[in-house]
Coordinates of C-alpha atoms and ligand atoms in Angstrom, one line a residue:
X1 CA 15.2 2.4 30.0
X2 CA 13.8 5.5 28.3
X3 CA 12.6 5.2 24.8
X4 CA 12.0 8.5 23.0
X5 CA 9.8 9.3 20.0
X6 CA 11.1 12.2 17.9
X7 CA 9.2 14.7 15.7
X8 CA 10.2 13.9 12.2
X9 CA 12.0 16.7 10.4
X10 CA 12.3 15.7 6.8
X11 CA 10.2 17.8 4.4
X12 CA 6.7 16.3 3.8
X13 CA 7.3 13.6 6.4
X14 CA 4.1 13.3 8.4
X15 CA 4.6 9.9 10.0
X16 CA 5.6 9.2 13.6
X17 CA 7.6 6.3 14.8
X18 CA 5.3 5.3 17.6
X19 CA 1.5 5.8 18.0
X20 CA -0.3 6.2 21.3
X21 CA -1.9 2.7 20.9
X22 CA 1.5 1.1 21.2
X23 CA 2.7 3.0 24.2
X24 CA 1.0 0.7 26.9
X25 CA 2.8 -2.3 25.3
X26 CA 6.1 -0.7 26.0
X27 CA 5.2 0.6 29.4
X28 CA 4.0 -2.9 30.4
X29 CA 7.3 -4.2 29.2
X30 CA 9.0 -2.0 31.9
X31 CA 10.1 0.8 29.5
X32 CA 9.5 4.5 29.9
X33 CA 8.2 6.3 26.9
X34 CA 9.1 10.0 26.1
X35 CA 7.5 11.8 23.2
X36 CA 8.8 15.0 21.7
X37 CA 6.1 17.7 21.8
X38 CA 4.0 17.6 18.6
X39 CA 5.6 14.4 17.4
X40 CA 2.3 12.9 16.3
X41 CA 0.6 16.0 15.0
X42 CA 1.3 15.2 11.3
X43 CA -0.4 11.8 11.7
X44 CA -3.3 13.2 13.8
X45 CA -2.1 11.9 17.2
X46 CA -2.1 14.7 19.7
X47 CA 0.2 15.0 22.6
X48 CA -2.8 14.4 24.9
X49 CA -3.3 10.9 23.4
X50 CA 0.3 10.0 24.2
X51 CA 0.0 11.3 27.7
X52 CA -3.3 9.4 28.2
X53 CA -1.5 6.2 27.0
X54 CA 1.2 6.6 29.6
X55 CA 3.9 8.6 27.8
X56 CA 5.7 11.8 29.0
X57 CA 5.7 14.7 26.6
X58 CA 9.1 16.4 26.6
X59 CA 11.0 19.2 24.8
X60 CA 13.6 18.4 22.2
X61 CA 16.5 19.2 24.6
X62 CA 15.1 16.9 27.3
X63 CA 14.5 14.1 24.9
X64 CA 18.1 13.9 23.6
X65 CA 19.4 14.4 27.2
X66 CA 17.4 11.7 28.7
X67 CA 16.7 9.1 26.0
X68 CA 18.4 5.7 26.0
X69 CA 16.8 4.8 22.7
X70 CA 15.5 7.2 20.1
X71 CA 12.8 6.0 17.7
X72 CA 12.5 7.6 14.3
X73 CA 10.9 6.9 11.0
X74 CA 13.6 8.2 8.7
X75 CA 17.2 9.1 9.5
X76 CA 17.9 11.9 11.9
X77 CA 18.8 15.3 10.4
X78 CA 22.2 17.0 11.1
X79 CA 20.9 18.8 14.1
X80 CA 19.6 15.6 15.7
X81 CA 22.8 13.8 14.9
X82 CA 24.7 16.6 16.7
X83 CA 22.5 16.0 19.8
X84 CA 23.0 12.2 19.9
X85 CA 25.6 11.0 22.3
X86 CA 27.7 7.9 23.0
X87 CA 25.8 5.1 24.5
X88 CA 22.5 6.2 23.0
X89 CA 20.8 4.1 20.4
X90 CA 18.7 5.2 17.4
X91 CA 16.2 2.9 15.7
X92 CA 14.6 3.8 12.3
X93 CA 14.7 3.3 8.6
X94 CA 18.2 4.8 8.5
X95 CA 19.1 3.6 4.9
X96 CA 22.7 2.9 5.7
X97 CA 23.3 1.3 2.3
X98 CA 22.1 4.5 0.6
X99 CA 24.4 6.7 2.7
X100 CA 27.1 4.6 4.5
X101 CA 28.9 7.8 5.5
X102 CA 26.0 8.7 7.7
X103 CA 26.3 5.3 9.4
X104 CA 30.0 5.9 10.0
X105 CA 29.3 9.3 11.6
X106 CA 26.9 7.5 14.1
X107 CA 29.5 4.9 14.8
X108 CA 32.2 7.5 15.4
X109 CA 29.9 9.2 17.9
X110 CA 29.5 5.9 19.8
X111 CA 25.8 5.7 18.9
X112 CA 24.2 2.3 18.4
X113 CA 22.5 2.6 15.0
X114 CA 19.7 0.1 14.2
X115 CA 18.0 0.1 10.8
X116 CA 14.7 -1.6 10.1
X117 CA 15.6 -1.7 6.4
X118 CA 18.1 -4.4 7.1
X119 CA 15.6 -6.9 8.5
X120 CA 15.7 -10.4 7.1
X121 CA 12.3 -10.2 5.5
X122 CA 11.7 -13.9 4.8
X123 CA 12.3 -14.9 8.4
X124 CA 8.8 -15.7 9.7
X125 CA 9.5 -14.5 13.2
X126 CA 10.6 -11.1 11.8
X127 CA 7.5 -10.4 9.8
X128 CA 5.8 -8.3 12.4
X129 CA 8.9 -6.1 12.3
X130 CA 8.9 -5.7 8.5
X131 CA 8.6 -1.9 7.9
X132 CA 9.6 -2.1 4.3
X133 CA 6.6 -4.3 3.6
X134 CA 4.2 -2.3 5.8
X135 CA 5.2 1.0 4.2
X136 CA 5.2 -0.4 0.6
X137 CA 1.7 -1.6 1.2
X138 CA 0.6 1.9 2.1
X139 CA 2.5 3.4 -0.8
X140 CA 1.0 1.0 -3.3
X141 CA -2.5 1.8 -2.1
X142 CA -1.8 5.5 -2.4
X143 CA -0.3 5.1 -5.9
X144 CA -3.6 3.8 -7.3
X145 CA -5.4 6.8 -5.7
X146 CA -2.9 9.3 -7.0
X147 CA -3.4 7.8 -10.5
X148 CA -7.2 7.9 -10.2
X149 CA -7.1 11.5 -9.1
X150 CA -4.9 12.6 -12.0
X151 CA -6.7 10.6 -14.6
X152 CA -9.3 12.7 -16.5
X153 CA -11.8 9.8 -16.8
X154 CA -13.4 7.2 -14.6
X155 CA -11.7 4.0 -13.4
X156 CA -14.9 1.9 -13.5
X157 CA -17.3 1.0 -16.2
X158 CA -20.1 3.5 -15.8
X159 CA -23.4 3.2 -17.7
X160 CA -25.5 6.4 -17.3
X161 CA -28.2 8.2 -19.1
X162 CA -25.5 10.5 -20.4
X163 CA -23.6 7.7 -22.0
X164 CA -21.3 4.7 -21.2
X165 CA -17.8 5.2 -19.9
X166 CA -15.4 2.3 -20.5
X167 CA -13.2 1.2 -17.6
X168 CA -9.6 2.5 -17.4
X169 CA -7.0 0.0 -18.6
X170 CA -4.3 0.0 -15.9
X171 CA -1.0 -1.9 -15.9
X172 CA 1.2 -2.3 -12.9
X173 CA 4.9 -3.0 -13.6
X174 CA 6.6 -4.7 -10.7
X175 CA 4.2 -6.7 -8.6
X176 CA 6.0 -7.0 -5.3
X177 CA 4.4 -5.7 -2.1
X178 CA 3.5 -2.2 -3.4
X179 CA 2.5 -3.4 -6.9
X180 CA 0.1 -6.0 -5.5
X181 CA -1.5 -3.4 -3.2
X182 CA -1.8 -1.0 -6.2
X183 CA -3.5 -3.8 -8.2
X184 CA -6.0 -4.6 -5.4
X185 CA -6.8 -0.9 -4.9
X186 CA -7.2 -0.2 -8.7
X187 CA -9.4 -3.3 -9.0
X188 CA -11.6 -2.0 -6.1
X189 CA -11.9 1.3 -8.0
X190 CA -13.2 -0.7 -11.0
X191 CA -10.2 -0.4 -13.4
X192 CA -9.4 -3.2 -15.8
X193 CA -6.0 -4.2 -14.3
X194 CA -3.0 -6.2 -15.5
X195 CA 0.3 -6.8 -13.9
X196 CA 3.8 -7.7 -14.9
X197 CA 6.9 -8.8 -13.1
X198 CA 10.1 -10.7 -13.8
X199 CA 9.6 -13.2 -10.9
X200 CA 7.5 -16.1 -12.2
X201 CA 5.9 -16.5 -8.7
X202 CA 4.2 -13.2 -9.1
X203 CA 1.9 -14.5 -11.9
X204 CA -0.2 -16.5 -9.4
X205 CA -0.3 -13.5 -6.9
X206 CA -1.5 -11.1 -9.6
X207 CA -4.2 -13.5 -10.8
X208 CA -5.3 -14.2 -7.2
X209 CA -6.3 -10.5 -7.1
X210 CA -8.4 -10.8 -10.2
X211 CA -6.0 -9.1 -12.5
X212 CA -4.5 -10.4 -15.7
X213 CA -0.8 -11.3 -15.7
X214 CA 1.0 -9.9 -18.7
X215 CA 3.0 -12.6 -20.4
X216 CA 5.9 -11.5 -22.5
X217 CA 7.4 -13.7 -25.2
X218 CA 10.8 -12.5 -24.2
X219 CA 10.2 -13.3 -20.5
X220 CA 13.1 -14.7 -18.5
X221 CA 13.0 -15.8 -14.9
X222 CA 14.9 -13.1 -13.0
X223 CA 14.7 -14.4 -9.5
X224 CA 17.6 -13.1 -7.4
X225 CA 18.6 -13.6 -3.7
X226 CA 16.1 -13.5 -0.9
X227 CA 13.0 -13.6 -3.1
X228 CA 13.9 -10.4 -4.9
X229 CA 14.5 -9.8 -8.6
X230 CA 18.0 -9.8 -10.1
X231 CA 19.1 -7.1 -12.5
X232 CA 18.4 -8.0 -16.1
X233 CA 21.3 -8.3 -18.6
X234 CA 21.4 -5.6 -21.3
X235 CA 19.9 -8.0 -23.9
X236 CA 17.1 -9.1 -21.6
X237 CA 16.4 -5.4 -20.7
X238 CA 16.3 -4.3 -24.4
X239 CA 13.9 -7.2 -25.3
X240 CA 11.7 -6.4 -22.3
X241 CA 11.5 -2.7 -23.0
X242 CA 10.7 -3.3 -26.7
X243 CA 8.0 -5.8 -25.9
X244 CA 6.5 -3.8 -23.0
X245 CA 6.2 -0.7 -25.2
X246 CA 3.5 -2.3 -27.4
X247 CA 1.4 -3.1 -24.3
X248 CA 2.1 0.3 -22.6
X249 CA 0.7 2.1 -25.6
X250 CA -2.7 0.5 -25.1
X251 CA -2.9 1.5 -21.4
X252 CA -4.6 4.5 -19.9
X253 CA -2.7 4.3 -16.6
X254 CA 0.6 2.8 -15.7
X255 CA 2.0 2.3 -12.1
X256 CA 5.6 1.3 -11.8
X257 CA 7.2 -0.1 -8.6
X258 CA 10.1 -2.1 -9.9
X259 CA 13.2 -2.3 -7.8
X260 CA 16.3 -4.5 -7.7
X261 CA 18.2 -4.5 -4.4
X262 CA 21.5 -2.8 -4.6
X263 CA 20.8 -1.4 -8.1
X264 CA 19.3 1.6 -9.7
X265 CA 15.6 1.0 -10.5
X266 CA 15.3 -0.6 -13.9
X267 CA 13.9 1.5 -16.8
X268 CA 10.7 -0.2 -17.9
X269 CA 8.9 2.6 -19.7
X270 CA 11.2 4.2 -22.4
X271 CA 10.8 7.6 -23.9
X272 CA 9.4 5.9 -27.1
X273 CA 6.9 4.0 -25.0
X274 CA 5.7 7.3 -23.4
X275 CA 5.5 8.9 -26.8
X276 CA 3.2 6.1 -28.1
X277 CA 0.7 6.6 -25.2
X278 CA -2.5 8.6 -25.8
X279 CA -3.1 12.1 -24.5
X280 CA -4.6 11.9 -21.0
X281 CA -2.7 8.8 -20.0
X282 CA -1.2 8.8 -16.5
X283 CA 2.0 7.2 -15.2
X284 CA 2.9 7.0 -11.5
X285 CA 6.6 6.1 -11.1
X286 CA 7.2 4.8 -7.6
X287 CA 10.8 4.1 -8.6
X288 CA 11.5 7.8 -9.4
X289 CA 14.9 9.0 -8.2
X290 CA 17.4 11.7 -9.0
X291 CA 19.2 9.2 -11.2
X292 CA 16.1 8.1 -13.1
X293 CA 13.4 5.7 -12.2
X294 CA 11.2 3.1 -14.0
X295 CA 10.0 5.7 -16.4
X296 CA 12.0 7.9 -18.9
X297 CA 11.4 11.6 -18.0
X298 CA 10.1 11.1 -14.5
X299 CA 11.3 13.5 -11.9
X300 CA 11.2 12.7 -8.2
X301 CA 8.5 14.7 -6.3
X302 CA 7.3 16.4 -9.5
X303 CA 4.5 15.9 -12.0
X304 CA 5.5 16.3 -15.6
X305 CA 3.2 16.5 -18.6
X306 CA 4.8 15.4 -21.9
X307 CA 4.3 17.2 -25.2
X308 CA 1.9 14.3 -26.2
X309 CA -0.2 14.8 -23.1
X310 CA 1.0 12.1 -20.8
X311 CA 1.2 13.0 -17.1
X312 CA 4.2 11.4 -15.4
X313 CA 4.1 11.6 -11.6
X314 CA 7.5 11.0 -9.9
X315 CA 6.0 9.6 -6.7
X316 CA 8.1 10.1 -3.6
X317 CA 7.5 8.9 -0.2
X318 CA 3.8 8.0 -0.8
X319 CA 3.6 6.3 2.6
X320 CA 4.0 9.7 4.3
X321 CA 0.9 11.0 2.6
X322 CA -1.2 8.4 4.4
X323 CA 0.4 9.2 7.7
X324 CA -2.0 7.7 10.2
X325 CA -2.2 4.2 8.5
X326 CA 1.5 4.1 7.8
X327 CA 2.4 5.3 11.4
X328 CA 0.1 2.7 12.9
X329 CA 1.8 -0.1 11.0
X330 CA 5.3 1.3 11.5
X331 CA 4.7 1.6 15.2
X332 CA 3.9 -2.1 15.5
X333 CA 7.0 -2.9 13.4
X334 CA 9.4 -0.8 15.5
X335 CA 8.0 -1.8 18.8
X336 CA 8.2 -5.5 17.9
X337 CA 11.9 -5.0 16.9
X338 CA 12.6 -2.9 20.1
X339 CA 11.1 -5.6 22.4
X340 CA 13.2 -8.2 20.5
X341 CA 16.3 -6.2 21.3
X342 CA 15.6 -5.5 25.0
X343 CA 17.1 -7.7 27.6
X344 CA 16.2 -8.1 31.2
X345 CA 12.7 -8.6 32.7
X346 CA 9.6 -6.5 32.7
X347 CA 9.3 -7.2 36.4
X348 CA 12.6 -5.5 37.0
X349 CA 12.6 -2.2 34.9
X350 CA 16.2 -1.5 36.0
X351 CA 17.3 -4.6 34.1
X352 CA 15.9 -3.4 30.8
X353 CA 18.7 -2.5 28.5
X354 CA 19.5 -3.2 24.8
X355 CA 21.0 -6.7 24.6
X356 CA 23.1 -6.4 21.4
X357 CA 23.9 -9.8 20.0
X358 CA 24.8 -9.9 16.4
X359 CA 24.8 -13.7 16.3
X360 CA 21.1 -13.4 16.3
X361 CA 19.9 -13.4 12.7
X362 CA 17.5 -10.5 13.1
X363 CA 20.1 -8.4 15.0
X364 CA 22.8 -9.2 12.4
X365 CA 20.5 -7.6 9.8
X366 CA 19.5 -4.5 11.6
X367 CA 22.5 -3.4 13.8
X368 CA 24.6 -1.1 11.8
X369 CA 26.9 0.5 14.4
X370 CA 27.6 -0.4 18.0
X371 CA 30.3 0.3 20.5
X372 CA 32.0 2.8 18.2
X373 CA 32.3 0.3 15.4
X374 CA 30.5 -0.2 12.1
X375 CA 29.3 -3.8 12.6
X376 CA 27.2 -4.3 9.5
X377 CA 29.4 -6.0 6.9
X378 CA 27.5 -4.7 3.8
X379 CA 27.8 -1.1 5.0
X380 CA 31.5 -1.5 5.9
X381 CA 32.1 -3.0 2.5
X382 CA 30.4 0.0 0.8
X383 CA 32.6 2.3 2.7
X384 CA 35.7 0.3 1.9
X385 CA 34.8 0.4 -1.8
X386 CA 34.3 4.2 -1.6
X387 CA 37.5 4.8 0.2
X388 CA 40.3 2.6 -1.1
X389 CA 43.7 2.3 0.5
X390 CA 44.6 5.9 -0.4
X391 CA 41.9 7.0 2.0
X392 CA 40.4 9.3 -0.6
X393 CA 36.7 9.3 -0.4
X394 CA 34.8 8.7 -3.6
X395 CA 37.3 6.7 -5.6
X396 CA 35.1 7.1 -8.7
X397 CA 35.4 3.3 -9.3
X398 CA 32.5 2.2 -11.4
X399 CA 30.0 0.5 -9.2
X400 CA 31.6 1.6 -6.0
X401 CA 28.7 3.7 -4.9
X402 CA 25.9 2.7 -2.6
X403 CA 22.8 1.0 -3.9
X404 CA 19.9 2.9 -5.3
X405 CA 17.3 1.8 -2.8
X406 CA 17.0 1.1 0.8
X407 CA 16.9 -2.6 0.6
X408 CA 19.4 -4.4 2.6
X409 CA 17.9 -7.9 2.7
X410 CA 20.1 -9.5 0.1
X411 CA 23.2 -8.0 1.5
X412 CA 22.6 -8.9 5.1
X413 CA 21.6 -12.4 3.9
X414 CA 25.0 -12.8 2.3
X415 CA 23.6 -12.5 -1.2
X416 CA 24.2 -10.0 -3.8
X417 CA 27.0 -7.5 -3.7
X418 CA 25.9 -4.0 -2.9
X419 CA 28.0 -2.5 -5.7
X420 CA 25.2 -0.9 -7.7
X421 CA 24.9 2.6 -9.1
X422 CA 25.3 5.7 -6.9
X423 CA 22.6 6.5 -4.4
X424 CA 19.3 7.5 -5.8
X425 CA 16.5 7.6 -3.4
X426 CA 15.2 5.8 -0.4
X427 CA 11.7 4.7 -1.0
X428 CA 9.4 4.1 1.9
Ligands
NAD1 P1 11.0 -4.7 -4.5 O1 10.5 -3.4 -3.9 O2 12.4 -5.0 -4.4 O3 10.6 -4.7 -6.1 C1 9.3 -4.5 -6.6 C2 9.1 -5.5 -7.6 O4 9.8 -5.1 -8.8 C3 9.5 -6.9 -7.3 O5 8.4 -7.7 -7.4 C4 10.5 -7.2 -8.4 O6 10.4 -8.6 -8.8 C5 10.1 -6.3 -9.5 N1 11.1 -6.1 -10.6 C6 12.4 -5.8 -10.4 N2 13.0 -5.7 -11.7 C7 12.0 -5.8 -12.6 C8 11.9 -5.7 -14.0 N3 13.0 -5.4 -14.7 N4 10.7 -5.8 -14.6 C9 9.6 -6.0 -13.9 N5 9.6 -6.1 -12.5 C10 10.8 -6.0 -11.9 O7 10.1 -5.9 -4.0 P2 9.3 -6.1 -2.7 O8 8.0 -5.6 -2.9 O9 10.1 -5.6 -1.6 O10 9.2 -7.7 -2.6 C11 10.1 -8.5 -3.3 C12 9.9 -10.0 -2.9 O11 10.0 -10.2 -1.6 C13 8.5 -10.5 -3.3 O12 8.6 -11.8 -3.7 C14 7.8 -10.5 -2.0 O13 6.7 -11.3 -2.0 C15 8.9 -10.9 -1.1 N6 8.6 -10.5 0.2 C16 8.5 -11.6 1.1 C17 8.3 -11.3 2.4 C18 8.1 -12.4 3.4 O14 8.4 -13.5 3.1 N7 7.6 -12.1 4.6 C19 8.1 -10.0 2.9 C20 8.2 -9.0 1.9 C21 8.5 -9.2 0.6

């Protein structure tokens, strides 16, 4: 079985799906590893390191001709899709709930599509495969650094002969994986950090990192399926926004990470809240998307300075900007999933093939297309909603679009309907 690592093609994508360190593990398991020339360059892994680890460096043409399984970080571009053939498999963060049409194209081409974003994250035996978590960790770390770089003052308390600088006040809104890592990093930089989330369990997690948990009088428990948050009602949202605004005005730096599976990211920092902040304040919006993020006025991939001097950074794909760390983690995730999917025995390399079995809980979450069929119910449901009996795509039905982020956990776990707002972005 030939497993091939592609050179990522998305703009700004510097990660690579497999790092040299992981190659021997696959070779020992009886697999052959092919690496597209230059695949690891963006993450500082030269071809020679892959060759030394036991991989074969190949051209793009040879890779798609020979591969049984193609490993990617993000979804293949149009040219790569054109090269994939029936019987091949592709494994990556394919975001089929963001773009179910893409999943259908792969199914129609007879390609087995396997997406790490569908992994059941609370299953302990799947934790080593959890790329959403590993990449959110990297992104949360980088968010704190991006904020510190943009901020015109110090994060820590500094007492010098030239005067005393007070520590920056930093608030993290949304304290899941990325938010907790942002808190830890900002604390290590010396900022005075607080955190807020709608899941009550997050209070203890925030406090365990030495930060203060922001208690709102209007707080409701908004625990949804699979450990995620649920979407707030309009009344809950209005109360939250109003109460948060007073706290936001007192902060120097805000980092927002809030997501709700299957929904557009919630707006936590309103235009009025931004207007009440002091000049020089910085906001990093990790939920930024073309349809809006956690912060009014944020634009994905852009830095905007408001008329009152607040810098709003629409943070996109931060994990790709720490490419070596994120690739190292992703490589462990994808190789663990691959080895879970491979049948046969390492002693008999010829017996090594993908053993698709959607009765397995992990496989049911990650396998999107196989044998010419779309096999993932949540993706199929999205397509059905987008194309009613008339067969016309884009029925325009409210809520018929795909979800706003790449999470599939609640859908695959049989939880929340994936009937949120139209596709926004796929966070890493
Ligand atoms: P996420 O990216 O879906 O969302 C980020 C955070 O935003 C979450 O903490 C969520 O509660 C919060 N949020 C949503 N709406 C909000 C609002 N209106 N106001 C404030 N905050 C809001 O979350 P995630 O980082 O992927 O993690 C979600 C949960 O899954 C956490 O409980 C995490 O610990 C859990 N998790 C568990 C495992 C595991 O068991 N192995 C692995 C990963 C994540």
